[in-house]
Amino acid sequence: MIARNPDYEAVVRASFAVQGLMAHYGAELARVEAGAVDIAVPFCAALSQQHGYFHAGVTSAIADTACGYAALTLMPAGSEVLTVEFKINLLAPARGDELVARGRVVRSGRTLTVCQGDVYGVGAEGELHCATMVATVIRVSAPG
Amino acid sequence: MIARNPDYEAVVRASFAVQGLMAHYGAELARVEAGAVDIAVPFCAALSQQHGYFHAGVTSAIADTACGYAALTLMPAGSEVLTVEFKINLLAPARGDELVARGRVVRSGRTLTVCQGDVYGVGAEGELHCATMVATVIRVSAPG
Amino acid sequence: MIARNPDYEAVVRASFAVQGLMAHYGAELARVEAGAVDIAVPFCAALSQQHGYFHAGVTSAIADTACGYAALTLMPAGSEVLTVEFKINLLAPARGDELVARGRVVRSGRTLTVCQGDVYGVGAEGELHCATMVATVIRVSAPG
Amino acid sequence: MIARNPDYEAVVRASFAVQGLMAHYGAELARVEAGAVDIAVPFCAALSQQHGYFHAGVTSAIADTACGYAALTLMPAGSEVLTVEFKINLLAPARGDELVARGRVVRSGRTLTVCQGDVYGVGAEGELHCATMVATVIRVSAPG
């Protein structure tokens, strides 16, 4: 996929850095390429649901964020992204030492971008596919 | 709607109390009735996205949680719930002093329950409808 | 809801009339109001799935169409609509003498409109709620 | 993927043969393998929307059907499938001489199966990716 803004990585990293929720989760950008962004978050009890696994809210937040930034990597300078909607299927308990969301652009349009996000629990036994998301993202012009 | 477990409120409150993420958000159960659960969370910077509003991850986490517990209120004793999938449309920026998610059961089946969740930003100007969710929830038997 | 084009009903009826699939189904526009469109289709064997009920493809086609036209009723003259995406939960078998889809606008924006569509099987025993949809619709300018 | 019923292809073909809507569309099963089912439908005016392309109702009907049968290929003898819900993003106009839906199992569970369905318009210029679906399918026991 072709990036129209050569500085896309800096744009994504600057936006990510001011997201209170991602800092709060201890999440980090593990990969930023044209059309592909990965976000990883280490397990801690504050991110759990009632059975001690990662809460679906964390799973969906990092998948949505990875999808939004994957979309942003392909947009012209001066763009920002808003999530229009997403749908997520929770395939297996989100357990592991770390949760990794991989956002990939499926179709990049002038106004709307469709992304797929897959989330994996990573631990001693390897990777477990725990969720799959499809998200629709809209481009908006960054304020002045 | 008819609750099959007269102790449904205690069941919901006990489960909510051990969700690390909900405590982390400062979220509370604002309403627990048969087929209807509301969750409210006050704004703080740690829950924000890059523009300073509530992060969509918070919006979707409290909507999903409200839907899951709304489903649980109608289930027999000894039940637990898992979210199979959900879809959320983000209608407007999630801003306000407080974010409130209202989960309502649309159809309650033996295995699967379908819920609708609507999220409102509440502030000085009143309520703003900022997201709508449809979630599919599955009943599982609580471990022994 | 406020229509910006006083001729919205004629616009919707003209567009509906050239949809081959809707004619093929024997579907008709049962209601066209600002923000609300209903479509009804009588049962026939050609519209069935393997158990003899209406096929989910019919249910989703009329719900999607009702949502799209509900969105169109609120748009300025010279607009057309495209469905960006939809999600449908099939709540009960779609049986009855007639299937009715009711599309309602949830939020109308300049570019995107979000609609809810509910589908009912109508027969001797009354109405059965058999599906609920959320659809995202985009406005495009009509050619020429 | 491993089929538990060696006769899965016959089961899928027998069920497909009694779907009125698929016959009505002129659709055929182009591939039936363990975890993978393709359905193809040739263009005709009766399947069109207002711009002369395949109607989204056709796109979603064949994608949903391909997903359901892909799920069925992995189930034990005596199983039937019902679609719980699906979500589809329409990526591009569905045009071409033929529309092909490819349903693939993402995760096969005892009760629920999650599938992805992708739809392509096939014509002189090759294949165009026009829609992507995620569907949740439930196993039910076939009546005695």
mmCIF file with all atom_site columns, C-alpha atoms in Angstrom, chain B residues 51-140:
data_model
loop_
_atom_site.group_PDB
_atom_site.id
_atom_site.type_symbol
_atom_site.label_atom_id
_atom_site.label_alt_id
_atom_site.label_comp_id
_atom_site.label_asym_id
_atom_site.label_entity_id
_atom_site.label_seq_id
_atom_site.pdbx_PDB_ins_code
_atom_site.Cartn_x
_atom_site.Cartn_y
_atom_site.Cartn_z
_atom_site.occupancy
_atom_site.B_iso_or_equiv
_atom_site.pdbx_formal_charge
_atom_site.auth_seq_id
_atom_site.auth_comp_id
_atom_site.auth_asym_id
_atom_site.auth_atom_id
_atom_site.pdbx_PDB_model_num
ATOM 1  C CA . HIS B 1 51  ? -9.120  15.247  21.170 1.00 0.00 ? 51  HIS B CA 1
ATOM 2  C CA . GLY B 1 52  ? -9.858  15.161  24.877 1.00 0.00 ? 52  GLY B CA 1
ATOM 3  C CA . TYR B 1 53  ? -13.225 13.370  24.710 1.00 0.00 ? 53  TYR B CA 1
ATOM 4  C CA . PHE B 1 54  ? -13.976 9.948   26.131 1.00 0.00 ? 54  PHE B CA 1
ATOM 5  C CA . HIS B 1 55  ? -12.111 7.300   24.127 1.00 0.00 ? 55  HIS B CA 1
ATOM 6  C CA . ALA B 1 56  ? -14.315 5.024   22.006 1.00 0.00 ? 56  ALA B CA 1
ATOM 7  C CA . GLY B 1 57  ? -12.756 2.177   23.974 1.00 0.00 ? 57  GLY B CA 1
ATOM 8  C CA . VAL B 1 58  ? -14.465 3.469   27.116 1.00 0.00 ? 58  VAL B CA 1
ATOM 9  C CA . THR B 1 59  ? -17.751 4.048   25.300 1.00 0.00 ? 59  THR B CA 1
ATOM 10 C CA . SER B 1 60  ? -17.745 0.526   23.929 1.00 0.00 ? 60  SER B CA 1
ATOM 11 C CA . ALA B 1 61  ? -16.538 -1.079  27.173 1.00 0.00 ? 61  ALA B CA 1
ATOM 12 C CA . ILE B 1 62  ? -19.358 0.360   29.270 1.00 0.00 ? 62  ILE B CA 1
ATOM 13 C CA . ALA B 1 63  ? -21.964 -0.305  26.554 1.00 0.00 ? 63  ALA B CA 1
ATOM 14 C CA . ASP B 1 64  ? -20.798 -3.914  26.206 1.00 0.00 ? 64  ASP B CA 1
ATOM 15 C CA . THR B 1 65  ? -20.792 -4.366  29.980 1.00 0.00 ? 65  THR B CA 1
ATOM 16 C CA . ALA B 1 66  ? -24.280 -2.848  30.329 1.00 0.00 ? 66  ALA B CA 1
ATOM 17 C CA . CYS B 1 67  ? -25.563 -5.167  27.592 1.00 0.00 ? 67  CYS B CA 1
ATOM 18 C CA . GLY B 1 68  ? -23.982 -8.244  29.155 1.00 0.00 ? 68  GLY B CA 1
ATOM 19 C CA . TYR B 1 69  ? -25.465 -7.529  32.565 1.00 0.00 ? 69  TYR B CA 1
ATOM 20 C CA . ALA B 1 70  ? -28.864 -6.649  31.111 1.00 0.00 ? 70  ALA B CA 1
ATOM 21 C CA . ALA B 1 71  ? -28.806 -10.126 29.557 1.00 0.00 ? 71  ALA B CA 1
ATOM 22 C CA . LEU B 1 72  ? -27.720 -11.681 32.857 1.00 0.00 ? 72  LEU B CA 1
ATOM 23 C CA . THR B 1 73  ? -30.682 -10.202 34.769 1.00 0.00 ? 73  THR B CA 1
ATOM 24 C CA . LEU B 1 74  ? -33.030 -12.483 32.808 1.00 0.00 ? 74  LEU B CA 1
ATOM 25 C CA . MET B 1 75  ? -31.069 -15.718 33.189 1.00 0.00 ? 75  MET B CA 1
ATOM 26 C CA . PRO B 1 76  ? -31.584 -18.530 35.708 1.00 0.00 ? 76  PRO B CA 1
ATOM 27 C CA . ALA B 1 77  ? -29.370 -18.770 38.795 1.00 0.00 ? 77  ALA B CA 1
ATOM 28 C CA . GLY B 1 78  ? -25.932 -20.210 38.117 1.00 0.00 ? 78  GLY B CA 1
ATOM 29 C CA . SER B 1 79  ? -25.536 -18.392 34.809 1.00 0.00 ? 79  SER B CA 1
ATOM 30 C CA . GLU B 1 80  ? -22.681 -16.287 33.578 1.00 0.00 ? 80  GLU B CA 1
ATOM 31 C CA . VAL B 1 81  ? -22.457 -14.305 30.363 1.00 0.00 ? 81  VAL B CA 1
ATOM 32 C CA . LEU B 1 82  ? -19.875 -13.931 27.626 1.00 0.00 ? 82  LEU B CA 1
ATOM 33 C CA . THR B 1 83  ? -20.096 -11.420 24.812 1.00 0.00 ? 83  THR B CA 1
ATOM 34 C CA . VAL B 1 84  ? -20.093 -13.230 21.473 1.00 0.00 ? 84  VAL B CA 1
ATOM 35 C CA . GLU B 1 85  ? -19.851 -10.069 19.413 1.00 0.00 ? 85  GLU B CA 1
ATOM 36 C CA . PHE B 1 86  ? -20.964 -6.490  19.286 1.00 0.00 ? 86  PHE B CA 1
ATOM 37 C CA . LYS B 1 87  ? -21.217 -3.676  16.773 1.00 0.00 ? 87  LYS B CA 1
ATOM 38 C CA . ILE B 1 88  ? -21.162 -0.033  17.730 1.00 0.00 ? 88  ILE B CA 1
ATOM 39 C CA . ASN B 1 89  ? -21.836 3.128   15.758 1.00 0.00 ? 89  ASN B CA 1
ATOM 40 C CA . LEU B 1 90  ? -20.210 6.238   17.163 1.00 0.00 ? 90  LEU B CA 1
ATOM 41 C CA . LEU B 1 91  ? -22.763 8.963   16.477 1.00 0.00 ? 91  LEU B CA 1
ATOM 42 C CA . ALA B 1 92  ? -21.173 12.008  18.078 1.00 0.00 ? 92  ALA B CA 1
ATOM 43 C CA . PRO B 1 93  ? -18.125 12.885  20.201 1.00 0.00 ? 93  PRO B CA 1
ATOM 44 C CA . ALA B 1 94  ? -18.445 11.342  23.648 1.00 0.00 ? 94  ALA B CA 1
ATOM 45 C CA . ARG B 1 95  ? -18.181 14.468  25.741 1.00 0.00 ? 95  ARG B CA 1
ATOM 46 C CA . GLY B 1 96  ? -19.679 15.579  28.990 1.00 0.00 ? 96  GLY B CA 1
ATOM 47 C CA . ASP B 1 97  ? -19.089 15.326  32.711 1.00 0.00 ? 97  ASP B CA 1
ATOM 48 C CA . GLU B 1 98  ? -20.324 11.781  32.666 1.00 0.00 ? 98  GLU B CA 1
ATOM 49 C CA . LEU B 1 99  ? -20.877 8.989   30.174 1.00 0.00 ? 99  LEU B CA 1
ATOM 50 C CA . VAL B 1 100 ? -23.923 6.746   30.676 1.00 0.00 ? 100 VAL B CA 1
ATOM 51 C CA . ALA B 1 101 ? -24.522 3.423   28.898 1.00 0.00 ? 101 ALA B CA 1
ATOM 52 C CA . ARG B 1 102 ? -28.003 1.915   28.889 1.00 0.00 ? 102 ARG B CA 1
ATOM 53 C CA . GLY B 1 103 ? -28.193 -1.790  28.041 1.00 0.00 ? 103 GLY B CA 1
ATOM 54 C CA . ARG B 1 104 ? -31.595 -3.240  27.161 1.00 0.00 ? 104 ARG B CA 1
ATOM 55 C CA . VAL B 1 105 ? -32.582 -6.792  26.189 1.00 0.00 ? 105 VAL B CA 1
ATOM 56 C CA . VAL B 1 106 ? -34.124 -6.986  22.705 1.00 0.00 ? 106 VAL B CA 1
ATOM 57 C CA . ARG B 1 107 ? -34.609 -10.745 22.682 1.00 0.00 ? 107 ARG B CA 1
ATOM 58 C CA . SER B 1 108 ? -33.827 -13.259 25.372 1.00 0.00 ? 108 SER B CA 1
ATOM 59 C CA . GLY B 1 109 ? -33.280 -16.840 24.237 1.00 0.00 ? 109 GLY B CA 1
ATOM 60 C CA . ARG B 1 110 ? -32.192 -19.978 26.060 1.00 0.00 ? 110 ARG B CA 1
ATOM 61 C CA . THR B 1 111 ? -28.628 -19.775 24.764 1.00 0.00 ? 111 THR B CA 1
ATOM 62 C CA . LEU B 1 112 ? -28.274 -16.370 23.140 1.00 0.00 ? 112 LEU B CA 1
ATOM 63 C CA . THR B 1 113 ? -29.534 -12.954 24.145 1.00 0.00 ? 113 THR B CA 1
ATOM 64 C CA . VAL B 1 114 ? -29.527 -9.895  21.886 1.00 0.00 ? 114 VAL B CA 1
ATOM 65 C CA . CYS B 1 115 ? -29.222 -6.494  23.531 1.00 0.00 ? 115 CYS B CA 1
ATOM 66 C CA . GLN B 1 116 ? -29.168 -2.892  22.438 1.00 0.00 ? 116 GLN B CA 1
ATOM 67 C CA . GLY B 1 117 ? -26.894 -0.437  24.219 1.00 0.00 ? 117 GLY B CA 1
ATOM 68 C CA . ASP B 1 118 ? -27.107 3.330   23.894 1.00 0.00 ? 118 ASP B CA 1
ATOM 69 C CA . VAL B 1 119 ? -24.518 5.694   25.276 1.00 0.00 ? 119 VAL B CA 1
ATOM 70 C CA . TYR B 1 120 ? -25.113 9.314   26.241 1.00 0.00 ? 120 TYR B CA 1
ATOM 71 C CA . GLY B 1 121 ? -22.756 12.107  27.220 1.00 0.00 ? 121 GLY B CA 1
ATOM 72 C CA . VAL B 1 122 ? -24.305 14.034  30.090 1.00 0.00 ? 122 VAL B CA 1
ATOM 73 C CA . GLY B 1 123 ? -23.302 17.604  30.836 1.00 0.00 ? 123 GLY B CA 1
ATOM 74 C CA . ALA B 1 124 ? -24.583 21.131  31.382 1.00 0.00 ? 124 ALA B CA 1
ATOM 75 C CA . GLU B 1 125 ? -26.460 21.089  28.043 1.00 0.00 ? 125 GLU B CA 1
ATOM 76 C CA . GLY B 1 126 ? -28.301 17.873  28.799 1.00 0.00 ? 126 GLY B CA 1
ATOM 77 C CA . GLU B 1 127 ? -27.887 14.480  27.166 1.00 0.00 ? 127 GLU B CA 1
ATOM 78 C CA . LEU B 1 128 ? -26.174 13.805  23.861 1.00 0.00 ? 128 LEU B CA 1
ATOM 79 C CA . HIS B 1 129 ? -26.708 10.433  22.165 1.00 0.00 ? 129 HIS B CA 1
ATOM 80 C CA . CYS B 1 130 ? -23.174 9.471   21.255 1.00 0.00 ? 130 CYS B CA 1
ATOM 81 C CA . ALA B 1 131 ? -23.262 5.758   20.400 1.00 0.00 ? 131 ALA B CA 1
ATOM 82 C CA . THR B 1 132 ? -25.572 2.846   19.689 1.00 0.00 ? 132 THR B CA 1
ATOM 83 C CA . MET B 1 133 ? -24.580 -0.811  20.068 1.00 0.00 ? 133 MET B CA 1
ATOM 84 C CA . VAL B 1 134 ? -26.107 -4.188  19.284 1.00 0.00 ? 134 VAL B CA 1
ATOM 85 C CA . ALA B 1 135 ? -24.548 -7.076  21.199 1.00 0.00 ? 135 ALA B CA 1
ATOM 86 C CA . THR B 1 136 ? -24.992 -10.849 21.161 1.00 0.00 ? 136 THR B CA 1
ATOM 87 C CA . VAL B 1 137 ? -24.417 -12.493 24.536 1.00 0.00 ? 137 VAL B CA 1
ATOM 88 C CA . ILE B 1 138 ? -24.156 -16.206 25.331 1.00 0.00 ? 138 ILE B CA 1
ATOM 89 C CA . ARG B 1 139 ? -25.164 -17.870 28.585 1.00 0.00 ? 139 ARG B CA 1
ATOM 90 C CA . VAL B 1 140 ? -22.599 -20.167 30.177 1.00 0.00 ? 140 VAL B CA 1
#
